[in-house]
Amino acid sequence: MLALIAAVAFGLALILDLAKTALGDVITANTLVVLGLLLVALHLAGIGSSTRSWSWRRARR
């Protein structure tokens, strides 16, 4: 899920960079790139993944 949000952030950053515009003073193309990199790092760290490595069914056996 975080990887999909990162892809959207990268896409918006690309569009803003190509159009040479910004969404105010705070949200620029560079801000969205940093947000995308943060989300990719969290995705690779396993944060936000829907699969669990431990299950109660395995613990009963």
Tab-separated table of N, CA, C and O in Angstrom:
chain	number	residue	atom	x	y	z
A	1	MET	N	0.816	-1.187	0.000
A	1	MET	CA	0.000	0.000	0.000
A	1	MET	C	0.871	1.266	0.000
A	1	MET	O	0.570	2.226	-0.694
A	2	LEU	N	1.913	1.243	0.803
A	2	LEU	CA	2.794	2.407	0.852
A	2	LEU	C	3.523	2.615	-0.471
A	2	LEU	O	3.790	3.755	-0.861
A	3	ALA	N	3.819	1.532	-1.165
A	3	ALA	CA	4.492	1.657	-2.458
A	3	ALA	C	3.576	2.315	-3.492
A	3	ALA	O	4.049	3.090	-4.328
A	4	LEU	N	2.287	2.040	-3.431
A	4	LEU	CA	1.351	2.682	-4.352
A	4	LEU	C	1.239	4.176	-4.070
A	4	LEU	O	1.197	4.988	-4.995
A	5	ILE	N	1.203	4.537	-2.799
A	5	ILE	CA	1.144	5.954	-2.436
A	5	ILE	C	2.430	6.654	-2.859
A	5	ILE	O	2.414	7.801	-3.320
A	6	ALA	N	3.564	5.958	-2.730
A	6	ALA	CA	4.842	6.521	-3.168
A	6	ALA	C	4.844	6.737	-4.676
A	6	ALA	O	5.350	7.762	-5.162
A	7	ALA	N	4.266	5.808	-5.416
A	7	ALA	CA	4.199	5.965	-6.874
A	7	ALA	C	3.354	7.176	-7.259
A	7	ALA	O	3.704	7.917	-8.186
A	8	VAL	N	2.270	7.407	-6.536
A	8	VAL	CA	1.436	8.584	-6.797
A	8	VAL	C	2.219	9.856	-6.472
A	8	VAL	O	2.164	10.838	-7.230
A	9	ALA	N	2.954	9.852	-5.359
A	9	ALA	CA	3.754	11.021	-4.989
A	9	ALA	C	4.821	11.298	-6.042
A	9	ALA	O	5.052	12.460	-6.415
A	10	PHE	N	5.478	10.258	-6.546
A	10	PHE	CA	6.481	10.438	-7.592
A	10	PHE	C	5.838	10.950	-8.881
A	10	PHE	O	6.414	11.782	-9.584
A	11	GLY	N	4.651	10.452	-9.208
A	11	GLY	CA	3.948	10.923	-10.401
A	11	GLY	C	3.576	12.395	-10.299
A	11	GLY	O	3.753	13.159	-11.248
A	12	LEU	N	3.071	12.801	-9.142
A	12	LEU	CA	2.748	14.213	-8.947
A	12	LEU	C	3.998	15.081	-8.999
A	12	LEU	O	3.970	16.187	-9.550
A	13	ALA	N	5.095	14.591	-8.429
A	13	ALA	CA	6.350	15.344	-8.471
A	13	ALA	C	6.824	15.512	-9.907
A	13	ALA	O	7.304	16.589	-10.280
A	14	LEU	N	6.676	14.479	-10.718
A	14	LEU	CA	7.072	14.572	-12.116
A	14	LEU	C	6.223	15.586	-12.876
A	14	LEU	O	6.745	16.414	-13.628
A	15	ILE	N	4.923	15.544	-12.650
A	15	ILE	CA	4.027	16.486	-13.324
A	15	ILE	C	4.339	17.921	-12.902
A	15	ILE	O	4.400	18.829	-13.730
A	16	LEU	N	4.551	18.139	-11.590
A	16	LEU	CA	4.877	19.481	-11.116
A	16	LEU	C	6.210	19.958	-11.657
A	16	LEU	O	6.375	21.132	-11.982
A	17	ASP	N	7.164	19.049	-11.765
A	17	ASP	CA	8.478	19.439	-12.281
A	17	ASP	C	8.416	19.759	-13.770
A	17	ASP	O	9.034	20.726	-14.224
A	18	LEU	N	7.669	18.974	-14.517
A	18	LEU	CA	7.555	19.233	-15.954
A	18	LEU	C	6.793	20.520	-16.234
A	18	LEU	O	7.098	21.229	-17.191
A	19	ALA	N	5.807	20.839	-15.398
A	19	ALA	CA	5.025	22.051	-15.590
A	19	ALA	C	5.686	23.267	-14.948
A	19	ALA	O	5.206	24.381	-15.123
A	20	LYS	N	6.779	23.039	-14.216
A	20	LYS	CA	7.496	24.119	-13.522
A	20	LYS	C	6.579	24.911	-12.596
A	20	LYS	O	6.604	26.130	-12.544
A	21	THR	N	5.714	24.175	-11.857
A	21	THR	CA	4.790	24.814	-10.928
A	21	THR	C	4.976	24.231	-9.540
A	21	THR	O	5.723	23.273	-9.346
A	22	ALA	N	4.285	24.806	-8.575
A	22	ALA	CA	4.303	24.319	-7.199
A	22	ALA	C	2.902	24.464	-6.626
A	22	ALA	O	2.099	25.261	-7.100
A	23	LEU	N	2.618	23.701	-5.614
A	23	LEU	CA	1.328	23.775	-4.931
A	23	LEU	C	1.482	24.606	-3.663
A	23	LEU	O	1.286	24.134	-2.562
A	24	GLY	N	1.860	25.832	-3.818
A	24	GLY	CA	2.089	26.697	-2.669
A	24	GLY	C	3.571	26.782	-2.366
A	24	GLY	O	4.422	26.347	-3.140
A	25	ASP	N	3.882	27.374	-1.233
A	25	ASP	CA	5.277	27.541	-0.843
A	25	ASP	C	5.871	26.279	-0.233
A	25	ASP	O	7.082	26.081	-0.251
A	26	VAL	N	5.044	25.435	0.329
A	26	VAL	CA	5.542	24.265	1.064
A	26	VAL	C	5.634	23.035	0.179
A	26	VAL	O	6.619	22.303	0.217
A	27	ILE	N	4.619	22.770	-0.622
A	27	ILE	CA	4.568	21.545	-1.419
A	27	ILE	C	5.152	21.836	-2.804
A	27	ILE	O	4.509	22.466	-3.643
A	28	THR	N	6.364	21.355	-3.017
A	28	THR	CA	7.024	21.486	-4.308
A	28	THR	C	7.320	20.090	-4.839
A	28	THR	O	7.028	19.083	-4.188
A	29	ALA	N	7.931	20.010	-6.002
A	29	ALA	CA	8.294	18.714	-6.576
A	29	ALA	C	9.316	18.009	-5.690
A	29	ALA	O	9.242	16.788	-5.499
A	30	ASN	N	10.246	18.762	-5.120
A	30	ASN	CA	11.252	18.148	-4.241
A	30	ASN	C	10.623	17.584	-2.972
A	30	ASN	O	11.053	16.537	-2.475
A	31	THR	N	9.619	18.255	-2.439
A	31	THR	CA	8.927	17.755	-1.256
A	31	THR	C	8.245	16.428	-1.553
A	31	THR	O	8.283	15.500	-0.737
A	32	LEU	N	7.622	16.335	-2.718
A	32	LEU	CA	6.950	15.084	-3.080
A	32	LEU	C	7.946	13.959	-3.340
A	32	LEU	O	7.656	12.798	-3.056
A	33	VAL	N	9.117	14.278	-3.867
A	33	VAL	CA	10.152	13.259	-4.061
A	33	VAL	C	10.631	12.729	-2.714
A	33	VAL	O	10.777	11.520	-2.523
A	34	VAL	N	10.839	13.626	-1.763
A	34	VAL	CA	11.262	13.193	-0.427
A	34	VAL	C	10.169	12.355	0.231
A	34	VAL	O	10.454	11.336	0.871
A	35	LEU	N	8.912	12.748	0.068
A	35	LEU	CA	7.802	11.954	0.599
A	35	LEU	C	7.771	10.568	-0.041
A	35	LEU	O	7.582	9.561	0.653
A	36	GLY	N	7.956	10.503	-1.345
A	36	GLY	CA	7.972	9.211	-2.031
A	36	GLY	C	9.104	8.328	-1.556
A	36	GLY	O	8.930	7.127	-1.350
A	37	LEU	N	10.283	8.915	-1.360
A	37	LEU	CA	11.412	8.126	-0.864
A	37	LEU	C	11.165	7.614	0.547
A	37	LEU	O	11.525	6.482	0.880
A	38	LEU	N	10.549	8.443	1.383
A	38	LEU	CA	10.206	8.008	2.740
A	38	LEU	C	9.222	6.849	2.706
A	38	LEU	O	9.384	5.857	3.423
A	39	LEU	N	8.212	6.935	1.856
A	39	LEU	CA	7.221	5.864	1.769
A	39	LEU	C	7.819	4.577	1.217
A	39	LEU	O	7.478	3.478	1.671
A	40	VAL	N	8.719	4.687	0.249
A	40	VAL	CA	9.387	3.490	-0.281
A	40	VAL	C	10.261	2.857	0.793
A	40	VAL	O	10.298	1.628	0.948
A	41	ALA	N	10.963	3.680	1.569
A	41	ALA	CA	11.794	3.146	2.656
A	41	ALA	C	10.939	2.439	3.698
A	41	ALA	O	11.310	1.360	4.187
A	42	LEU	N	9.793	3.011	4.043
A	42	LEU	CA	8.898	2.350	4.998
A	42	LEU	C	8.344	1.051	4.427
A	42	LEU	O	8.203	0.055	5.142
A	43	HIS	N	8.038	1.049	3.137
A	43	HIS	CA	7.543	-0.170	2.491
A	43	HIS	C	8.603	-1.275	2.524
A	43	HIS	O	8.304	-2.429	2.833
A	44	LEU	N	9.837	-0.907	2.222
A	44	LEU	CA	10.913	-1.896	2.225
A	44	LEU	C	11.243	-2.380	3.628
A	44	LEU	O	11.730	-3.497	3.804
A	45	ALA	N	10.963	-1.554	4.631
A	45	ALA	CA	11.189	-1.961	6.016
A	45	ALA	C	10.082	-2.866	6.532
A	45	ALA	O	10.210	-3.458	7.600
A	46	GLY	N	8.993	-2.979	5.787
A	46	GLY	CA	7.914	-3.873	6.197
A	46	GLY	C	6.788	-3.177	6.930
A	46	GLY	O	5.858	-3.825	7.395
A	47	ILE	N	6.853	-1.866	7.056
A	47	ILE	CA	5.792	-1.116	7.720
A	47	ILE	C	4.601	-1.022	6.770
A	47	ILE	O	4.754	-0.712	5.596
A	48	GLY	N	3.415	-1.290	7.279
A	48	GLY	CA	2.223	-1.164	6.458
A	48	GLY	C	1.911	-2.356	5.590
A	48	GLY	O	0.979	-2.310	4.807
A	49	SER	N	2.667	-3.430	5.725
A	49	SER	CA	2.362	-4.610	4.919
A	49	SER	C	1.213	-5.371	5.567
A	49	SER	O	1.049	-5.383	6.779
A	50	SER	N	0.413	-6.010	4.749
A	50	SER	CA	-0.765	-6.687	5.266
A	50	SER	C	-0.475	-8.116	5.715
A	50	SER	O	-1.296	-8.724	6.384
A	51	THR	N	0.663	-8.650	5.336
A	51	THR	CA	0.985	-10.007	5.747
A	51	THR	C	1.713	-9.990	7.082
A	51	THR	O	2.486	-9.094	7.376
A	52	ARG	N	1.447	-10.994	7.870
A	52	ARG	CA	2.080	-11.103	9.178
A	52	ARG	C	2.985	-12.327	9.187
A	52	ARG	O	2.671	-13.357	8.603
A	53	SER	N	4.084	-12.218	9.869
A	53	SER	CA	5.010	-13.339	9.913
A	53	SER	C	4.629	-14.349	10.995
A	53	SER	O	5.107	-15.461	10.997
A	54	TRP	N	3.764	-13.962	11.929
A	54	TRP	CA	3.375	-14.857	13.016
A	54	TRP	C	1.872	-15.006	13.001
A	54	TRP	O	1.140	-14.024	12.872
A	55	SER	N	1.407	-16.199	13.118
A	55	SER	CA	-0.020	-16.459	13.097
A	55	SER	C	-0.398	-17.324	14.289
A	55	SER	O	0.387	-18.139	14.768
A	56	TRP	N	-1.606	-17.154	14.793
A	56	TRP	CA	-2.038	-17.952	15.935
A	56	TRP	C	-2.230	-19.406	15.525
A	56	TRP	O	-2.129	-20.296	16.351
A	57	ARG	N	-2.479	-19.680	14.268
A	57	ARG	CA	-2.630	-21.064	13.829
A	57	ARG	C	-1.295	-21.809	13.919
A	57	ARG	O	-1.252	-22.973	14.252
A	58	ARG	N	-0.208	-21.135	13.585
A	58	ARG	CA	1.100	-21.779	13.693
A	58	ARG	C	1.491	-21.995	15.154
A	58	ARG	O	2.188	-22.936	15.476
A	59	ALA	N	1.041	-21.120	16.005
A	59	ALA	CA	1.411	-21.216	17.424
A	59	ALA	C	0.722	-22.398	18.096
A	59	ALA	O	1.233	-22.934	19.063
A	60	ARG	N	-0.414	-22.822	17.596
A	60	ARG	CA	-1.158	-23.934	18.223
A	60	ARG	C	-0.543	-25.277	17.899
A	60	ARG	O	-0.764	-26.243	18.601
A	61	ARG	N	0.196	-25.366	16.828
A	61	ARG	CA	0.754	-26.675	16.424
A	61	ARG	C	1.973	-27.020	17.190
A	61	ARG	O	2.742	-26.365	17.680
